[in-house]
mmCIF file of C-alpha atoms and ligand atoms in Angstrom:
data_model
loop_
_atom_site.group_PDB
_atom_site.id
_atom_site.type_symbol
_atom_site.label_atom_id
_atom_site.label_comp_id
_atom_site.label_asym_id
_atom_site.label_seq_id
_atom_site.Cartn_x
_atom_site.Cartn_y
_atom_site.Cartn_z
ATOM 1 C CA MET A 1 75.123 95.242 -4.412
ATOM 2 C CA LYS A 2 76.328 91.624 -4.994
ATOM 3 C CA LYS A 3 75.928 90.156 -8.467
ATOM 4 C CA LYS A 4 73.338 87.419 -8.892
ATOM 5 C CA ILE A 5 74.073 84.045 -10.273
ATOM 6 C CA LEU A 6 71.964 80.891 -11.147
ATOM 7 C CA MET A 7 73.322 77.350 -10.765
ATOM 8 C CA THR A 8 71.335 74.707 -12.457
ATOM 9 C CA ARG A 9 73.038 72.164 -9.845
ATOM 10 C CA ARG A 10 75.254 72.307 -6.850
ATOM 11 C CA LEU A 11 78.875 72.169 -7.324
ATOM 12 C CA HIS A 12 81.480 70.908 -4.770
ATOM 13 C CA ASP A 13 81.400 72.654 -1.264
ATOM 14 C CA PHE A 14 84.530 74.714 -1.654
ATOM 15 C CA ALA A 15 83.095 75.973 -4.877
ATOM 16 C CA MET A 16 79.664 76.685 -3.302
ATOM 17 C CA LYS A 17 81.390 78.450 -0.321
ATOM 18 C CA GLU A 18 83.256 80.768 -2.579
ATOM 19 C CA LEU A 19 80.442 81.476 -4.872
ATOM 20 C CA GLN A 20 78.116 82.354 -1.834
ATOM 21 C CA LYS A 21 80.731 84.691 -0.435
ATOM 22 C CA ARG A 22 80.910 86.635 -3.726
ATOM 23 C CA TYR A 23 77.309 86.497 -5.039
ATOM 24 C CA GLN A 24 73.768 86.202 -4.541
ATOM 25 C CA VAL A 25 73.343 82.513 -5.345
ATOM 26 C CA VAL A 26 70.320 80.907 -6.645
ATOM 27 C CA VAL A 27 70.801 77.116 -6.762
ATOM 28 C CA HIS A 28 68.367 74.632 -8.346
ATOM 29 C CA ASP A 29 67.881 71.653 -6.184
ATOM 30 C CA GLY A 30 64.978 69.958 -7.907
ATOM 31 C CA LYS A 31 64.550 67.905 -11.003
ATOM 32 C CA ILE A 32 67.615 67.521 -13.246
ATOM 33 C CA PRO A 33 67.763 68.969 -15.831
ATOM 34 C CA MET A 34 66.004 72.085 -14.537
ATOM 35 C CA PRO A 35 62.629 72.383 -16.310
ATOM 36 C CA LYS A 36 62.667 74.914 -19.097
ATOM 37 C CA LYS A 37 59.757 76.912 -17.631
ATOM 38 C CA LEU A 38 61.612 77.253 -14.250
ATOM 39 C CA LEU A 39 64.981 77.888 -16.031
ATOM 40 C CA LEU A 40 63.424 80.923 -17.977
ATOM 41 C CA GLN A 41 61.929 82.286 -14.787
ATOM 42 C CA LYS A 42 64.990 82.082 -12.754
ATOM 43 C CA ILE A 43 67.553 83.308 -15.335
ATOM 44 C CA ALA A 44 65.594 86.442 -16.030
ATOM 45 C CA ASP A 45 67.466 88.636 -13.688
ATOM 46 C CA VAL A 46 70.808 86.894 -13.055
ATOM 47 C CA ASP A 47 74.302 88.176 -14.155
ATOM 48 C CA GLY A 48 75.959 84.704 -14.293
ATOM 49 C CA LEU A 49 75.031 81.155 -14.968
ATOM 50 C CA VAL A 50 76.609 77.856 -14.151
ATOM 51 C CA CYS A 51 75.272 75.078 -16.246
ATOM 52 C CA PHE A 52 75.829 71.522 -17.285
ATOM 53 C CA PRO A 53 75.802 69.597 -20.579
ATOM 54 C CA TYR A 54 72.274 68.463 -20.006
ATOM 55 C CA ASP A 55 70.986 72.078 -19.669
ATOM 56 C CA VAL A 56 69.566 73.373 -23.026
ATOM 57 C CA ILE A 57 70.625 77.060 -23.010
ATOM 58 C CA ASP A 58 68.906 77.936 -26.299
ATOM 59 C CA GLY A 59 68.168 81.298 -27.973
ATOM 60 C CA GLU A 60 64.956 81.581 -26.003
ATOM 61 C CA VAL A 61 66.730 81.090 -22.567
ATOM 62 C CA ILE A 62 69.477 83.491 -23.544
ATOM 63 C CA GLU A 63 67.027 86.104 -24.731
ATOM 64 C CA SER A 64 64.978 85.899 -21.532
ATOM 65 C CA ALA A 65 68.247 86.505 -19.409
ATOM 66 C CA ARG A 66 68.244 90.341 -19.369
ATOM 67 C CA ASN A 67 71.392 90.753 -17.253
ATOM 68 C CA LEU A 68 73.304 87.751 -18.287
ATOM 69 C CA THR A 69 77.046 88.481 -19.216
ATOM 70 C CA VAL A 70 78.552 85.207 -18.299
ATOM 71 C CA ILE A 71 77.990 81.325 -18.787
ATOM 72 C CA SER A 72 80.165 78.927 -17.162
ATOM 73 C CA THR A 73 79.680 75.314 -18.233
ATOM 74 C CA TYR A 74 80.872 72.432 -16.184
ATOM 75 C CA SER A 75 81.908 70.504 -19.353
ATOM 76 C CA VAL A 76 84.328 70.761 -22.484
ATOM 77 C CA GLY A 77 81.509 70.262 -24.844
ATOM 78 C CA TYR A 78 79.412 73.433 -25.465
ATOM 79 C CA ASP A 79 76.910 72.073 -27.971
ATOM 80 C CA HIS A 80 74.077 72.712 -25.468
ATOM 81 C CA ILE A 81 74.612 76.460 -25.715
ATOM 82 C CA ASP A 82 73.340 78.656 -28.543
ATOM 83 C CA LEU A 83 76.620 80.329 -29.407
ATOM 84 C CA GLN A 84 75.072 82.767 -32.013
ATOM 85 C CA ALA A 85 72.363 83.982 -29.377
ATOM 86 C CA ALA A 86 75.229 84.285 -26.939
ATOM 87 C CA ARG A 87 77.375 86.152 -29.464
ATOM 88 C CA ARG A 88 74.496 88.670 -30.243
ATOM 89 C CA ARG A 89 73.980 89.360 -26.462
ATOM 90 C CA LYS A 90 77.951 89.612 -26.126
ATOM 91 C CA ILE A 91 77.541 86.794 -23.416
ATOM 92 C CA ARG A 92 80.992 85.215 -22.549
ATOM 93 C CA ILE A 93 81.218 81.422 -22.256
ATOM 94 C CA GLY A 94 83.753 79.586 -20.063
ATOM 95 C CA TYR A 95 84.182 75.694 -20.293
ATOM 96 C CA THR A 96 86.443 73.133 -18.880
ATOM 97 C CA PRO A 97 88.748 71.642 -21.569
ATOM 98 C CA SER A 98 92.121 69.727 -20.858
ATOM 99 C CA VAL A 99 91.402 68.755 -17.216
ATOM 100 C CA LEU A 100 88.976 66.058 -18.156
ATOM 101 C CA THR A 101 91.161 64.762 -21.273
ATOM 102 C CA ASP A 102 92.843 61.920 -19.443
ATOM 103 C CA ALA A 103 89.720 60.719 -17.628
ATOM 104 C CA THR A 104 87.717 60.545 -20.754
ATOM 105 C CA ALA A 105 90.608 58.794 -22.589
ATOM 106 C CA ASP A 106 90.726 56.273 -19.754
ATOM 107 C CA LEU A 107 87.035 55.558 -20.001
ATOM 108 C CA THR A 108 87.379 55.200 -23.681
ATOM 109 C CA VAL A 109 90.002 52.451 -23.260
ATOM 110 C CA ALA A 110 87.720 50.724 -20.493
ATOM 111 C CA LEU A 111 84.885 50.737 -22.934
ATOM 112 C CA ILE A 112 87.104 49.286 -25.574
ATOM 113 C CA LEU A 113 88.433 46.422 -23.418
ATOM 114 C CA ASP A 114 85.004 45.765 -22.043
ATOM 115 C CA VAL A 115 83.067 45.477 -25.201
ATOM 116 C CA MET A 116 85.942 43.508 -26.858
ATOM 117 C CA ARG A 117 86.610 41.227 -23.961
ATOM 118 C CA ARG A 118 83.039 40.907 -22.990
ATOM 119 C CA VAL A 119 83.563 41.878 -19.387
ATOM 120 C CA THR A 120 80.046 43.378 -18.498
ATOM 121 C CA GLU A 121 78.375 40.776 -20.644
ATOM 122 C CA GLY A 122 80.200 38.092 -18.361
ATOM 123 C CA ASP A 123 79.124 39.974 -15.248
ATOM 124 C CA ARG A 124 75.629 39.923 -16.302
ATOM 125 C CA LEU A 125 75.765 36.221 -17.081
ATOM 126 C CA ILE A 126 77.314 35.438 -13.499
ATOM 127 C CA ARG A 127 74.634 37.720 -11.821
ATOM 128 C CA ALA A 128 71.953 35.996 -13.729
ATOM 129 C CA GLY A 129 73.117 32.636 -12.417
ATOM 130 C CA ARG A 130 73.997 31.471 -15.950
ATOM 131 C CA TRP A 131 77.723 30.534 -15.492
ATOM 132 C CA SER A 132 76.990 26.755 -15.331
ATOM 133 C CA VAL A 133 79.782 25.240 -17.317
ATOM 134 C CA ILE A 134 83.436 26.063 -17.670
ATOM 135 C CA PHE A 135 83.779 27.583 -21.112
ATOM 136 C CA GLY A 136 85.256 25.510 -23.957
ATOM 137 C CA PRO A 137 87.761 26.799 -26.499
ATOM 138 C CA HIS A 138 85.112 28.452 -28.696
ATOM 139 C CA ASP A 139 82.597 29.572 -26.118
ATOM 140 C CA TYR A 140 82.364 33.126 -24.933
ATOM 141 C CA VAL A 141 85.402 34.331 -26.761
ATOM 142 C CA GLY A 142 86.191 38.028 -27.122
ATOM 143 C CA SER A 143 88.558 39.815 -29.537
ATOM 144 C CA ASP A 144 92.197 40.687 -29.026
ATOM 145 C CA LEU A 145 93.186 44.246 -29.011
ATOM 146 C CA HIS A 146 96.812 43.856 -30.221
ATOM 147 C CA GLY A 147 97.307 43.726 -33.918
ATOM 148 C CA LYS A 148 93.897 45.559 -34.392
ATOM 149 C CA THR A 149 93.363 49.042 -36.142
ATOM 150 C CA LEU A 150 92.022 51.619 -33.866
ATOM 151 C CA GLY A 151 90.406 54.376 -35.987
ATOM 152 C CA ILE A 152 90.114 57.571 -34.119
ATOM 153 C CA PHE A 153 87.562 60.244 -35.459
ATOM 154 C CA GLY A 154 88.640 63.771 -34.270
ATOM 155 C CA ILE A 155 92.121 63.783 -33.077
ATOM 156 C CA GLY A 156 91.914 66.690 -30.578
ATOM 157 C CA ARG A 157 92.804 66.607 -26.864
ATOM 158 C CA ILE A 158 90.948 63.438 -26.160
ATOM 159 C CA GLY A 159 91.589 61.777 -29.428
ATOM 160 C CA GLN A 160 95.303 62.171 -28.981
ATOM 161 C CA ALA A 161 95.150 60.976 -25.387
ATOM 162 C CA VAL A 162 93.339 57.771 -26.660
ATOM 163 C CA ALA A 163 96.139 57.291 -29.290
ATOM 164 C CA ARG A 164 98.823 57.455 -26.679
ATOM 165 C CA ARG A 165 96.951 54.770 -24.554
ATOM 166 C CA ALA A 166 96.490 52.460 -27.660
ATOM 167 C CA ALA A 167 100.248 52.078 -28.422
ATOM 168 C CA PRO A 168 101.194 49.912 -25.348
ATOM 169 C CA PHE A 169 98.202 47.422 -26.373
ATOM 170 C CA GLY A 170 99.970 46.894 -29.593
ATOM 171 C CA MET A 171 97.220 48.632 -31.583
ATOM 172 C CA ASN A 172 97.705 50.163 -35.232
ATOM 173 C CA VAL A 173 96.232 53.762 -34.931
ATOM 174 C CA ILE A 174 94.738 55.706 -37.810
ATOM 175 C CA TYR A 175 92.833 58.811 -37.578
ATOM 176 C CA HIS A 176 90.737 61.251 -39.563
ATOM 177 C CA SER A 177 90.286 64.825 -38.248
ATOM 178 C CA ARG A 178 89.258 68.202 -39.739
ATOM 179 C CA THR A 179 92.817 69.410 -39.463
ATOM 180 C CA ARG A 180 95.862 67.029 -40.031
ATOM 181 C CA LEU A 181 98.431 66.918 -37.143
ATOM 182 C CA SER A 182 102.025 67.880 -37.992
ATOM 183 C CA LYS A 183 104.286 65.130 -39.086
ATOM 184 C CA LYS A 184 106.225 65.394 -35.807
ATOM 185 C CA ILE A 185 103.206 64.810 -33.698
ATOM 186 C CA GLU A 186 101.967 62.036 -36.013
ATOM 187 C CA ILE A 187 105.340 60.330 -35.518
ATOM 188 C CA GLN A 188 105.296 60.960 -31.762
ATOM 189 C CA LEU A 189 101.757 59.433 -31.368
ATOM 190 C CA GLY A 190 102.431 56.755 -33.948
ATOM 191 C CA VAL A 191 99.256 57.687 -35.854
ATOM 192 C CA LYS A 192 98.493 57.647 -39.682
ATOM 193 C CA TYR A 193 96.183 60.194 -41.249
ATOM 194 C CA VAL A 194 93.638 58.656 -43.533
ATOM 195 C CA GLY A 195 90.401 60.000 -45.478
ATOM 196 C CA PHE A 196 86.982 59.666 -43.700
ATOM 197 C CA GLY A 197 86.210 56.572 -46.077
ATOM 198 C CA GLU A 198 89.358 54.879 -45.259
ATOM 199 C CA LEU A 199 88.925 55.324 -41.514
ATOM 200 C CA ILE A 200 85.591 53.873 -41.648
ATOM 201 C CA ARG A 201 86.660 50.932 -43.843
ATOM 202 C CA ASP A 202 89.740 50.057 -42.087
ATOM 203 C CA SER A 203 88.964 50.436 -38.475
ATOM 204 C CA ASP A 204 88.469 47.284 -36.240
ATOM 205 C CA ILE A 205 87.351 49.907 -33.508
ATOM 206 C CA LEU A 206 86.112 53.243 -34.419
ATOM 207 C CA SER A 207 86.283 55.626 -31.640
ATOM 208 C CA ILE A 208 84.484 59.054 -31.824
ATOM 209 C CA HIS A 209 86.138 62.155 -30.476
ATOM 210 C CA VAL A 210 84.735 65.040 -32.490
ATOM 211 C CA PRO A 211 82.505 67.546 -31.020
ATOM 212 C CA TYR A 212 78.742 67.797 -31.768
ATOM 213 C CA ARG A 213 77.926 70.378 -34.246
ATOM 214 C CA SER A 214 75.647 70.691 -37.374
ATOM 215 C CA ASP A 215 78.496 69.177 -39.418
ATOM 216 C CA THR A 216 78.770 66.192 -37.207
ATOM 217 C CA HIS A 217 75.124 65.581 -36.610
ATOM 218 C CA GLU A 218 74.293 61.968 -37.216
ATOM 219 C CA ILE A 219 77.422 61.687 -39.303
ATOM 220 C CA ILE A 220 77.762 58.007 -38.208
ATOM 221 C CA ASP A 221 74.609 56.565 -39.828
ATOM 222 C CA LYS A 222 73.619 53.492 -41.841
ATOM 223 C CA LYS A 223 75.764 54.275 -44.909
ATOM 224 C CA VAL A 224 78.801 54.385 -42.442
ATOM 225 C CA PHE A 225 77.595 51.120 -40.705
ATOM 226 C CA ARG A 226 77.509 49.371 -44.126
ATOM 227 C CA MET A 227 80.997 50.512 -44.849
ATOM 228 C CA MET A 228 82.525 49.246 -41.579
ATOM 229 C CA LYS A 229 84.045 45.727 -41.244
ATOM 230 C CA ARG A 230 81.584 43.209 -39.922
ATOM 231 C CA GLY A 231 83.671 42.461 -36.902
ATOM 232 C CA ALA A 232 84.163 46.156 -36.073
ATOM 233 C CA PHE A 233 83.164 47.936 -32.668
ATOM 234 C CA LEU A 234 81.925 51.525 -32.494
ATOM 235 C CA ILE A 235 83.037 53.503 -29.364
ATOM 236 C CA ASN A 236 81.321 56.734 -28.513
ATOM 237 C CA THR A 237 82.473 59.009 -25.538
ATOM 238 C CA ALA A 238 81.942 62.253 -27.517
ATOM 239 C CA ARG A 239 78.272 63.111 -27.920
ATOM 240 C CA GLY A 240 75.138 60.849 -28.623
ATOM 241 C CA LYS A 241 73.796 62.860 -31.536
ATOM 242 C CA ILE A 242 77.013 62.195 -33.532
ATOM 243 C CA VAL A 243 75.542 58.730 -34.187
ATOM 244 C CA ASN A 244 72.182 57.966 -35.714
ATOM 245 C CA GLU A 245 70.990 55.830 -32.819
ATOM 246 C CA VAL A 246 67.944 54.060 -34.923
ATOM 247 C CA ASP A 247 70.762 52.941 -37.463
ATOM 248 C CA LEU A 248 73.112 51.965 -34.896
ATOM 249 C CA VAL A 249 70.550 49.678 -33.331
ATOM 250 C CA ARG A 250 69.656 47.989 -36.757
ATOM 251 C CA ALA A 251 73.464 47.590 -37.438
ATOM 252 C CA LEU A 252 73.975 45.913 -34.157
ATOM 253 C CA LYS A 253 70.757 43.762 -34.586
ATOM 254 C CA SER A 254 71.853 42.594 -38.049
ATOM 255 C CA LYS A 255 75.339 42.112 -36.936
ATOM 256 C CA THR A 256 76.473 44.697 -39.611
ATOM 257 C CA ILE A 257 78.973 45.613 -36.861
ATOM 258 C CA ALA A 258 80.029 43.367 -33.930
ATOM 259 C CA GLY A 259 79.449 45.658 -31.034
ATOM 260 C CA ALA A 260 79.383 49.147 -29.497
ATOM 261 C CA ALA A 261 80.331 50.646 -26.258
ATOM 262 C CA LEU A 262 78.616 54.126 -25.400
ATOM 263 C CA ASP A 263 79.053 56.868 -22.745
ATOM 264 C CA VAL A 264 76.664 59.088 -24.529
ATOM 265 C CA PHE A 265 73.153 58.838 -26.141
ATOM 266 C CA GLY A 266 70.984 60.751 -28.506
ATOM 267 C CA SER A 267 68.716 61.763 -25.467
ATOM 268 C CA GLU A 268 69.895 61.204 -21.866
ATOM 269 C CA PRO A 269 69.357 59.603 -19.590
ATOM 270 C CA ILE A 270 68.012 56.398 -21.554
ATOM 271 C CA GLY A 271 65.625 54.111 -19.756
ATOM 272 C CA ARG A 272 65.567 50.429 -19.282
ATOM 273 C CA ASP A 273 63.343 49.965 -22.343
ATOM 274 C CA HIS A 274 65.717 51.552 -24.713
ATOM 275 C CA PRO A 275 66.516 48.995 -27.475
ATOM 276 C CA LEU A 276 70.231 49.280 -26.719
ATOM 277 C CA THR A 277 69.678 47.857 -23.172
ATOM 278 C CA LYS A 278 68.392 44.627 -24.728
ATOM 279 C CA MET A 279 71.622 43.796 -26.659
ATOM 280 C CA GLU A 280 74.395 41.586 -25.370
ATOM 281 C CA ASN A 281 77.039 43.000 -27.735
ATOM 282 C CA VAL A 282 76.644 46.584 -26.209
ATOM 283 C CA VAL A 283 78.193 48.272 -23.166
ATOM 284 C CA LEU A 284 76.427 51.262 -21.778
ATOM 285 C CA ALA A 285 77.888 53.824 -19.398
ATOM 286 C CA PRO A 286 75.859 56.612 -17.858
ATOM 287 C CA HIS A 287 78.040 59.632 -19.455
ATOM 288 C CA ILE A 288 80.811 59.168 -16.978
ATOM 289 C CA GLY A 289 83.689 60.348 -19.271
ATOM 290 C CA SER A 290 85.170 62.808 -16.886
ATOM 291 C CA SER A 291 83.541 61.236 -13.795
ATOM 292 C CA SER A 292 86.587 60.726 -11.503
ATOM 293 C CA GLU A 293 86.778 62.402 -8.097
ATOM 294 C CA GLU A 294 89.894 64.231 -9.026
ATOM 295 C CA THR A 295 88.784 65.282 -12.392
ATOM 296 C CA ARG A 296 85.315 66.453 -11.272
ATOM 297 C CA ARG A 297 87.004 68.639 -8.750
ATOM 298 C CA LYS A 298 89.295 70.283 -11.222
ATOM 299 C CA MET A 299 86.308 70.870 -13.339
ATOM 300 C CA ALA A 300 84.654 72.579 -10.401
ATOM 301 C CA GLU A 301 87.654 74.811 -9.815
ATOM 302 C CA ILE A 302 87.870 75.906 -13.447
ATOM 303 C CA THR A 303 83.917 76.418 -13.629
ATOM 304 C CA LEU A 304 84.175 78.515 -10.511
ATOM 305 C CA ASP A 305 87.257 80.551 -11.846
ATOM 306 C CA ASN A 306 85.886 81.064 -15.101
ATOM 307 C CA LEU A 307 82.687 82.665 -13.568
ATOM 308 C CA VAL A 308 84.409 84.849 -11.182
ATOM 309 C CA LEU A 309 86.981 85.989 -13.698
ATOM 310 C CA GLY A 310 84.241 86.560 -16.386
ATOM 311 C CA LEU A 311 81.936 88.455 -14.150
ATOM 312 C CA GLY A 312 85.041 90.501 -12.973
ATOM 313 C CA GLY A 313 85.632 91.513 -16.661
ATOM 314 C CA LYS A 314 88.798 89.452 -16.801
ATOM 315 C CA LYS A 315 90.203 86.885 -19.109
ATOM 316 C CA MET A 316 88.568 83.401 -18.116
ATOM 317 C CA VAL A 317 90.772 80.403 -17.676
ATOM 318 C CA TYR A 318 89.179 78.818 -20.746
ATOM 319 C CA SER A 319 86.670 80.553 -22.843
ATOM 320 C CA VAL A 320 84.824 79.544 -25.948
ATOM 321 C CA ASP A 321 85.637 81.798 -28.809
ATOM 322 C CA VAL A 322 82.114 83.092 -29.732
HETATM 323 P P1 LIG B 401 88.924 68.996 -29.202
HETATM 324 O O1 LIG B 401 90.321 69.076 -28.561
HETATM 325 O O2 LIG B 401 88.129 70.237 -29.709
HETATM 326 O O3 LIG B 401 89.066 67.910 -30.275
HETATM 327 C C1 LIG B 401 88.070 67.830 -31.216
HETATM 328 C C2 LIG B 401 88.638 67.307 -32.550
HETATM 329 O O4 LIG B 401 87.796 66.995 -33.429
HETATM 330 C C3 LIG B 401 89.677 68.391 -33.300
HETATM 331 O O5 LIG B 401 90.819 67.762 -33.691
HETATM 332 C C4 LIG B 401 88.679 68.824 -34.323
HETATM 333 O O6 LIG B 401 89.445 69.328 -35.390
HETATM 334 C C5 LIG B 401 88.041 67.658 -34.724
HETATM 335 N N1 LIG B 401 86.724 67.926 -35.561
HETATM 336 C C6 LIG B 401 85.894 68.923 -35.336
HETATM 337 N N2 LIG B 401 84.997 68.731 -36.217
HETATM 338 C C7 LIG B 401 85.202 67.818 -37.156
HETATM 339 C C8 LIG B 401 84.644 67.101 -38.287
HETATM 340 N N3 LIG B 401 83.659 67.542 -38.735
HETATM 341 N N4 LIG B 401 85.421 66.061 -38.945
HETATM 342 C C9 LIG B 401 86.488 65.785 -38.460
HETATM 343 N N5 LIG B 401 87.122 66.136 -37.238
HETATM 344 C C10 LIG B 401 86.580 67.311 -36.672
HETATM 345 O O7 LIG B 401 87.902 68.431 -28.057
HETATM 346 P P2 LIG B 401 88.181 67.429 -26.934
HETATM 347 O O8 LIG B 401 88.507 67.993 -25.762
HETATM 348 O O9 LIG B 401 88.932 66.256 -27.499
HETATM 349 O O10 LIG B 401 86.670 66.735 -26.728
HETATM 350 C C11 LIG B 401 85.937 66.185 -27.789
HETATM 351 C C12 LIG B 401 84.591 65.985 -27.434
HETATM 352 O O11 LIG B 401 84.407 64.913 -26.376
HETATM 353 C C13 LIG B 401 83.935 67.172 -26.784
HETATM 354 O O12 LIG B 401 83.308 68.064 -27.811
HETATM 355 C C14 LIG B 401 82.789 66.611 -25.920
HETATM 356 O O13 LIG B 401 81.485 66.620 -26.624
HETATM 357 C C15 LIG B 401 83.201 65.190 -25.733
HETATM 358 N N6 LIG B 401 83.499 64.729 -24.398
HETATM 359 C C16 LIG B 401 82.617 63.851 -23.729
HETATM 360 C C17 LIG B 401 82.821 63.548 -22.493
HETATM 361 C C18 LIG B 401 82.080 62.481 -21.729
HETATM 362 O O14 LIG B 401 81.667 62.641 -20.545
HETATM 363 N N7 LIG B 401 81.682 61.503 -22.379
HETATM 364 C C19 LIG B 401 83.839 64.298 -21.712
HETATM 365 C C20 LIG B 401 84.657 65.204 -22.363
HETATM 366 C C21 LIG B 401 84.351 65.481 -23.674
HETATM 367 P P3 LIG B 401 89.945 71.021 -35.571
HETATM 368 O O15 LIG B 401 91.148 70.965 -34.579
HETATM 369 O O16 LIG B 401 90.248 71.146 -36.845
HETATM 370 O O17 LIG B 401 88.836 71.796 -35.002
#
């Protein structure tokens, strides 16, 4: 008998075909994210799960999945999955690191350029019919990137890819991470290791690339904003809950920091009434870090391979060490 899998959303056609050939596939085509009640009901008898970062796969969901042996998430982040519960049940977890590193680093640079050179703000101005005069020398000015200090918080795959992109812009790059890089890699990347406090105090642009876990929960809060330079920008393409959003809104309103560019939020999606949508010095992206045609296809390939290998009792392409 074919194994049964649940997909909380459809993947690319090539992946769907392959999965449908191998398994009995239950696809959720309704509201995203799949409502919890429905998830609990549908997951009860499946062997495998394909999920996305917005699906909360908590202890209750895992406990209700009697036959589940493999979770394959279409993401590098796995903070939406209860790892302890998975460990207890010996459920293996596949994820998609590396293939999305460049796309996410590209978006990070796009956000830095956008917020510092006020591109989206200018776009809004034109669309609102408010570009009525040619700007004078002091009107509508942004900030140069060259000569600025980019502070990278978390120098893993994406953090390093951002550092590589910063050099051609003439930026000075400092970083703080749990584990310090080797001297050789620091020299190759042209980055300098600093303590957390120094990173916060010295960065003109603070870019977050740590994973979301209990030790990074709202680590960027009012204390941090007060330590930052008044002209500094915060960039977040990691996870929303790493930043205390209420404190961020206050810091932006009071001009404690100059601006922010965000791809991720405490709770997604955010609506048009969210306070961040009311601010000119903020660039908002709808969680599109990995969202390029090429990258999304590669992610689908790995998500598929991880599931197939995992259900076949083989080593996955990338698995989370639970
Ligand atoms: P990674 O290679 O695991 O890098 C994470 C880095 O953060 C590692 O160097 C890690 O240090 C460091 N770190 C972990 N906890 C820390 C702490 N408490 N303090 C300081 N440093 C800490 O992960 P990645 O592939 O670069 O991805 C980073 C995150 O980006 C993901 O977890 C995901 O949430 C997010 N992401 C978002 C999007 C998007 O669409 N916006 C796309 C892709 C990824 P160690 O080496 O010591 O563990």
